[in-house]
Tab-separated table of C-alpha atoms in Angstrom:
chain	number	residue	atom	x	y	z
A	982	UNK	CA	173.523	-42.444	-47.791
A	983	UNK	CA	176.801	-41.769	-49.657
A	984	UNK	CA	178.936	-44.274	-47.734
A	985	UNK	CA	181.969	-43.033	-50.036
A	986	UNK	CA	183.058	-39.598	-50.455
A	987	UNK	CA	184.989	-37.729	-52.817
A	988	UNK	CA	184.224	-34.168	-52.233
A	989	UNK	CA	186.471	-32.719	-54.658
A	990	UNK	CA	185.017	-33.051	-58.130
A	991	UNK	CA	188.120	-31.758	-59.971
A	992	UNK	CA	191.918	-31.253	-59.510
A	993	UNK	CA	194.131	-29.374	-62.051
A	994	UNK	CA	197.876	-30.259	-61.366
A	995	UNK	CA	200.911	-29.239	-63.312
A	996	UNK	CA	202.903	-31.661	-65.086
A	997	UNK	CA	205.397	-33.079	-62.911
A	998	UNK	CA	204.024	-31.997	-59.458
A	999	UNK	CA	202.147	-34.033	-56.938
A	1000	UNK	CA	198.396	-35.136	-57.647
A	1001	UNK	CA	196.717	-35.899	-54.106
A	1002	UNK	CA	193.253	-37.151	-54.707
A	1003	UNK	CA	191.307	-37.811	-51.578
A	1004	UNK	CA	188.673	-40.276	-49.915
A	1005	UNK	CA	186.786	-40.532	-46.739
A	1006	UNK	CA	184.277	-42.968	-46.017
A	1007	UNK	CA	181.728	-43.917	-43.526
A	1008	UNK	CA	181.282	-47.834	-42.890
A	1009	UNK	CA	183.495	-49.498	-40.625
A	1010	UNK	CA	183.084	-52.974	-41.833
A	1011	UNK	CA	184.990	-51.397	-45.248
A	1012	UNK	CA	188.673	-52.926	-44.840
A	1013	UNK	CA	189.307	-53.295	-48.446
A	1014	UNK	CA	190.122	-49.991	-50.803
A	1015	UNK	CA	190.995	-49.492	-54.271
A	1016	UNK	CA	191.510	-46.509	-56.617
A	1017	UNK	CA	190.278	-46.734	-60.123
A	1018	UNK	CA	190.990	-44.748	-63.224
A	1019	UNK	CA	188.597	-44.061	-66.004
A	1020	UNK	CA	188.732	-42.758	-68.985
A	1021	UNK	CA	185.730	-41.202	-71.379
A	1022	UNK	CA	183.989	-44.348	-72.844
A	1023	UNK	CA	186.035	-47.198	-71.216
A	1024	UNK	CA	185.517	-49.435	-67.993
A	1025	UNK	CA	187.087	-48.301	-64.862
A	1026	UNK	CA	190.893	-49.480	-64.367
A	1027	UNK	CA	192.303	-50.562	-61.615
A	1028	UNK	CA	194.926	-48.725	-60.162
A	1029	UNK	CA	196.188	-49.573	-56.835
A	1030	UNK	CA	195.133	-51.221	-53.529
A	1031	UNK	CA	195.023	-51.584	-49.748
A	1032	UNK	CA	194.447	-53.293	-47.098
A	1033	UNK	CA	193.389	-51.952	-43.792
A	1034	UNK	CA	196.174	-53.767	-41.953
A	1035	UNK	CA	198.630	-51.751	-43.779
A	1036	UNK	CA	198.581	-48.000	-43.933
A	1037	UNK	CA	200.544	-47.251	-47.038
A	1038	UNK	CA	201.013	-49.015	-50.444
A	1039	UNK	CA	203.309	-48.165	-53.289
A	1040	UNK	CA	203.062	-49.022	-56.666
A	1041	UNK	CA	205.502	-46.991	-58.685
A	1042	UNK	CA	204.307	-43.425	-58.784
A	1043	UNK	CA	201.283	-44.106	-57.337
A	1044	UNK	CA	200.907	-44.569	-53.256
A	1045	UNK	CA	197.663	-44.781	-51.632
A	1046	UNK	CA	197.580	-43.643	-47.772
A	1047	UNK	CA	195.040	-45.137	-45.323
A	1048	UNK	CA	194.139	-43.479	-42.147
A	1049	UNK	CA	191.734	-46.193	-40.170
A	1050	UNK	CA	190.798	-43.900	-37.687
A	1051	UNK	CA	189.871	-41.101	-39.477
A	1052	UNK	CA	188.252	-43.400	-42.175
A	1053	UNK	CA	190.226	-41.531	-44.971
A	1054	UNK	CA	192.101	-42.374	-47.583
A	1055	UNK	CA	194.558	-40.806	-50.710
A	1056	UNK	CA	195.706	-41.505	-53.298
A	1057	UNK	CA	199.107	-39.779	-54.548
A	1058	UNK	CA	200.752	-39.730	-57.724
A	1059	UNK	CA	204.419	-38.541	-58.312
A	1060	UNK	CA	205.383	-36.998	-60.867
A	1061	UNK	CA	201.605	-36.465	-62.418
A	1062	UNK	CA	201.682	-37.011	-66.359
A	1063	UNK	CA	199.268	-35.526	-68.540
A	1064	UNK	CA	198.203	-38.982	-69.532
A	1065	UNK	CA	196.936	-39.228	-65.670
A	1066	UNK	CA	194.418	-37.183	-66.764
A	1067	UNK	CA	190.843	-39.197	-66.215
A	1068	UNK	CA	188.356	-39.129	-63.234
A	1069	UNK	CA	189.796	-40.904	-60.535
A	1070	UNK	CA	187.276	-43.077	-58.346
A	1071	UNK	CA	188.499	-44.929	-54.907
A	1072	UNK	CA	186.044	-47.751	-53.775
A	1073	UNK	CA	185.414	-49.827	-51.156
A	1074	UNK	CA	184.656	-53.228	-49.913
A	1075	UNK	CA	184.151	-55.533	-46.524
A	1076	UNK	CA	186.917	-57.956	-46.738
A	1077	UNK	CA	185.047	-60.624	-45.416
A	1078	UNK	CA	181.479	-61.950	-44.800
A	1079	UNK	CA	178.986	-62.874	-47.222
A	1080	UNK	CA	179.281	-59.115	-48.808
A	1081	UNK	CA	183.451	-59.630	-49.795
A	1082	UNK	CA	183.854	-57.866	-52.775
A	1083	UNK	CA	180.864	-55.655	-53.384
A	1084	UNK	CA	182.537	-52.725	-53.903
A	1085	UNK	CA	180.823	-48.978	-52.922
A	1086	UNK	CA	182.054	-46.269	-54.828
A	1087	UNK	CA	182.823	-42.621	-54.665
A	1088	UNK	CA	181.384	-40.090	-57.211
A	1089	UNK	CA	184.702	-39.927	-58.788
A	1090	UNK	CA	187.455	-36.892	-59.168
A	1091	UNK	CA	188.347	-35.469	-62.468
A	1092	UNK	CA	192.202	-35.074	-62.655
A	1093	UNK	CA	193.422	-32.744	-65.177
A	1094	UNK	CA	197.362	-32.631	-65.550
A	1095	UNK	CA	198.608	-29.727	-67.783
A	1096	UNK	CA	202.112	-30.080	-69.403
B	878	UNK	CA	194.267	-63.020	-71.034
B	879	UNK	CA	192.093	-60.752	-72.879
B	880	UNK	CA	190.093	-59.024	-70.308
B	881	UNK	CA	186.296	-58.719	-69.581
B	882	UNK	CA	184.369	-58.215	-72.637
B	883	UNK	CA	180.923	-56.550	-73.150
B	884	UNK	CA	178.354	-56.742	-76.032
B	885	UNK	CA	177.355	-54.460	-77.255
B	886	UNK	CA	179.367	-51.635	-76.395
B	887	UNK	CA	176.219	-49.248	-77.417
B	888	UNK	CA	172.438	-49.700	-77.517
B	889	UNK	CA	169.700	-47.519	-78.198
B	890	UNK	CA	166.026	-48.471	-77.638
B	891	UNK	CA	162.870	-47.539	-77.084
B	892	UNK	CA	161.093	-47.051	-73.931
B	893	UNK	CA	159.010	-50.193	-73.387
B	894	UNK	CA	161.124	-52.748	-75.451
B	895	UNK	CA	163.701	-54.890	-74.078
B	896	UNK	CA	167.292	-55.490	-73.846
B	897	UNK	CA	170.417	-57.857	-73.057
B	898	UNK	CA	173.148	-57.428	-72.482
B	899	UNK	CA	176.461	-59.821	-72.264
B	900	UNK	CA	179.286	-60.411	-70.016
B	901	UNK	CA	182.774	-62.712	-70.580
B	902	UNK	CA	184.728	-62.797	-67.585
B	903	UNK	CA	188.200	-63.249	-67.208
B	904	UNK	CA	188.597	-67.146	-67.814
B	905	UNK	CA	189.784	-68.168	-64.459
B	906	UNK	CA	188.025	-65.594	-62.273
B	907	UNK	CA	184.989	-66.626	-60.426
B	908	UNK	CA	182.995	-63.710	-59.071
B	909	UNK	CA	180.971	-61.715	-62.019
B	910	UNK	CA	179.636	-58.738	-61.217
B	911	UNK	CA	177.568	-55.861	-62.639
B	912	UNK	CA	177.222	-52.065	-61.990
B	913	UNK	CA	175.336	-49.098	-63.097
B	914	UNK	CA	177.049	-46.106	-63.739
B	915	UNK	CA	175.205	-42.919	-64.425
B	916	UNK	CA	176.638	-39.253	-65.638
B	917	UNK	CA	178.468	-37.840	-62.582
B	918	UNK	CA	178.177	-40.998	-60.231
B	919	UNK	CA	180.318	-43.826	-59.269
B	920	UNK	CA	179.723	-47.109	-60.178
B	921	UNK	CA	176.606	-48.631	-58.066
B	922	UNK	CA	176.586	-52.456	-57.092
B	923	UNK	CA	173.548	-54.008	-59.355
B	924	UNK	CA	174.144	-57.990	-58.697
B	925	UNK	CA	177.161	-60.565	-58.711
B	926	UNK	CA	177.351	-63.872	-58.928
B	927	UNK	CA	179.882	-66.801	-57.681
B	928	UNK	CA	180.511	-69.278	-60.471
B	929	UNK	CA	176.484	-69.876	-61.360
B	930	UNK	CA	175.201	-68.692	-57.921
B	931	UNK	CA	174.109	-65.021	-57.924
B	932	UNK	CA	174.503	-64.196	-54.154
B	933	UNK	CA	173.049	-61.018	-53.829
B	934	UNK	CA	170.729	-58.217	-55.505
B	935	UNK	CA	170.915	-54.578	-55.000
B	936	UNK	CA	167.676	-52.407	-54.467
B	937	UNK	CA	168.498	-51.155	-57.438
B	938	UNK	CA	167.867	-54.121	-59.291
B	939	UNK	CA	163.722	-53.639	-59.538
B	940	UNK	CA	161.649	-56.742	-61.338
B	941	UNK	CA	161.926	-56.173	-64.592
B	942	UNK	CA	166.012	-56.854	-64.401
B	943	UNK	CA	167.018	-60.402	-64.421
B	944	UNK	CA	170.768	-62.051	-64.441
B	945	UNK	CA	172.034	-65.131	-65.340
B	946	UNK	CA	175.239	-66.485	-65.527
B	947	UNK	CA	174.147	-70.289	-66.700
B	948	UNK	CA	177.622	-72.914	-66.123
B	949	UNK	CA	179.291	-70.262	-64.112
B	950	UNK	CA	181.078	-68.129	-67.672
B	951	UNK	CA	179.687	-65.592	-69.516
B	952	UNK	CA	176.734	-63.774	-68.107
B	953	UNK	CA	173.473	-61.602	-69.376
B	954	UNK	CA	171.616	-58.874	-67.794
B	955	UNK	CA	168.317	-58.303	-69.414
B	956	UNK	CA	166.187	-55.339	-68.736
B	957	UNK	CA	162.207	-55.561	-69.603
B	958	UNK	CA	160.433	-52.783	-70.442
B	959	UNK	CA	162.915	-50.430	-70.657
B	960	UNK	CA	162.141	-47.064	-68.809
B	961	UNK	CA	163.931	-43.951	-69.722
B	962	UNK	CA	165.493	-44.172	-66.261
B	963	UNK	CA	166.971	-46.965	-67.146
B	964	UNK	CA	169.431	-44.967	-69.162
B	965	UNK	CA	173.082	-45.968	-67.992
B	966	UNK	CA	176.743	-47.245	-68.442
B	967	UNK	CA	176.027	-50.885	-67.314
B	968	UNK	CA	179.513	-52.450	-66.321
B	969	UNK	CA	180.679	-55.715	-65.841
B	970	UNK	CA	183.744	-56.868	-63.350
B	971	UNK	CA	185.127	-59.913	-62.525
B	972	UNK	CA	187.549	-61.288	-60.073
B	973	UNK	CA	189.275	-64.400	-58.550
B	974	UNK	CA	187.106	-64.170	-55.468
B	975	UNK	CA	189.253	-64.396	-53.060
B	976	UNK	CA	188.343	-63.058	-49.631
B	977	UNK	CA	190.723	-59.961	-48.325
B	978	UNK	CA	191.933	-59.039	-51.771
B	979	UNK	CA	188.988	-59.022	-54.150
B	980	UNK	CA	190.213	-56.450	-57.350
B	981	UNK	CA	187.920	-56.498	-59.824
B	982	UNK	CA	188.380	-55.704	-63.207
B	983	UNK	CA	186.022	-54.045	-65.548
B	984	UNK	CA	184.581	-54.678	-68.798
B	985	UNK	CA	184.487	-51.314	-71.442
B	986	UNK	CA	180.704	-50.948	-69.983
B	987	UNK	CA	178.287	-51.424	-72.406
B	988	UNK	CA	176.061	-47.945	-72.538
B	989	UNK	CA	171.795	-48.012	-73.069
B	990	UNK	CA	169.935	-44.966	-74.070
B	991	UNK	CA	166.212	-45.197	-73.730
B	992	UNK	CA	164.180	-42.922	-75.474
């Protein structure tokens, strides 16, 4: 069972517009998220975090949104680049217990930012 | 501070031989873990390990995969017998392992084609 959704596979966004990339998610032990980029060939890289306690986190142009109760979160990035361009994955994790850490995946959203 | 490493970054082999792969973690970080990654997927949780204890094994992980991560630093993933299915992106993350805020952070991946 896909415990981690993305259900949009791609996004095309103009340079210097809004990218919203979304996330919903199943398990309600999950109280850790992250978004990851990744480029062709390379390792995923982490982007941003958060907490369940909170429901909003900003780093720079990038703020992730996290709606408990509807087990959903997004990721937004203001202004989008063109070197945002990559397939965005968020992920998930219990923050405690013996299974801290192991992070569940989406399938991952390709991001295309046109100048 | 120069990141998770992975060697090699490419293998080819044929189905039935065998294979290892390595893993250096981020010096200080504790927690090692490793992922599959196939074309169009997320990352899926394989194994991790705290310092020299691996703690848990995924489904995923069938017999003929073993880990080791011998005095708690650099770790190996072998696969026996390679199987054409066994054709992936294997990744490597590793974090401080700290409970409620566990980021990983990935290796390049190190990418096995059976044929």
């Amino acid at each position: 069972d896909q415990q981690v959704k993305q259900n949009s596979p791609s996004l095309s966004v103009q340079e210097g517009r809004i990218s919203i990339l979304n996330c919903d998610y199943t398990n309600s032990m999950f109280d850790y998220f992250l978004w990851y980029k990744k480029y062709p060939a390379e390792g995923p890289t982490f982007l941003i975090s958060i907490s369940s306690i909170k429901d909003k986190n900003e780093d720079g142009r990038f703020t992730v949104f996290l709606n408990k109760s509807a087990k959903h979160l997004s990721l937004h990035i203001v202004p989008s680049q063109p070197g945002d361009s990559a397939v965005y994955f968020c992920a998930a994790s219990p923050a405690g217990g013996t299974s801290y850490g192991k992070l569940t995946f989406g399938q991952g959203t390709i991001l295309t930012v046109h100048p | 501070d120069t990141g998770v490493s992975q060697d090699p970054r490419h293998k080819i082999t044929k189905r039935g031989q065998n294979v290892t792969f390595r893993c250096d973690p981020i010096s200080e970080h504790n927690r090692l873990y490793w992922y599959r990654q196939t074309l169009g997927q997320g990352p899926e949780f394989l194994t991790y390990f705290q310092n020299e204890a691996q703690l848990e094994k995924s489904r995923l992980l069938s017999d003929r995969f073993s880990a080791e991560r011998p005095k708690g630093s650099f770790s190996t993933l072998e696969i026996q017998r390679t199987e054409q299915g066994d054709s992936a992106m294997y990744l490597c993350a590793s974090s401080l392992g700290l409970a409620g805020t566990e980021t990983q952070y990935f290796g390049p991946g190190t990418r096995l084609l059976v044929l």
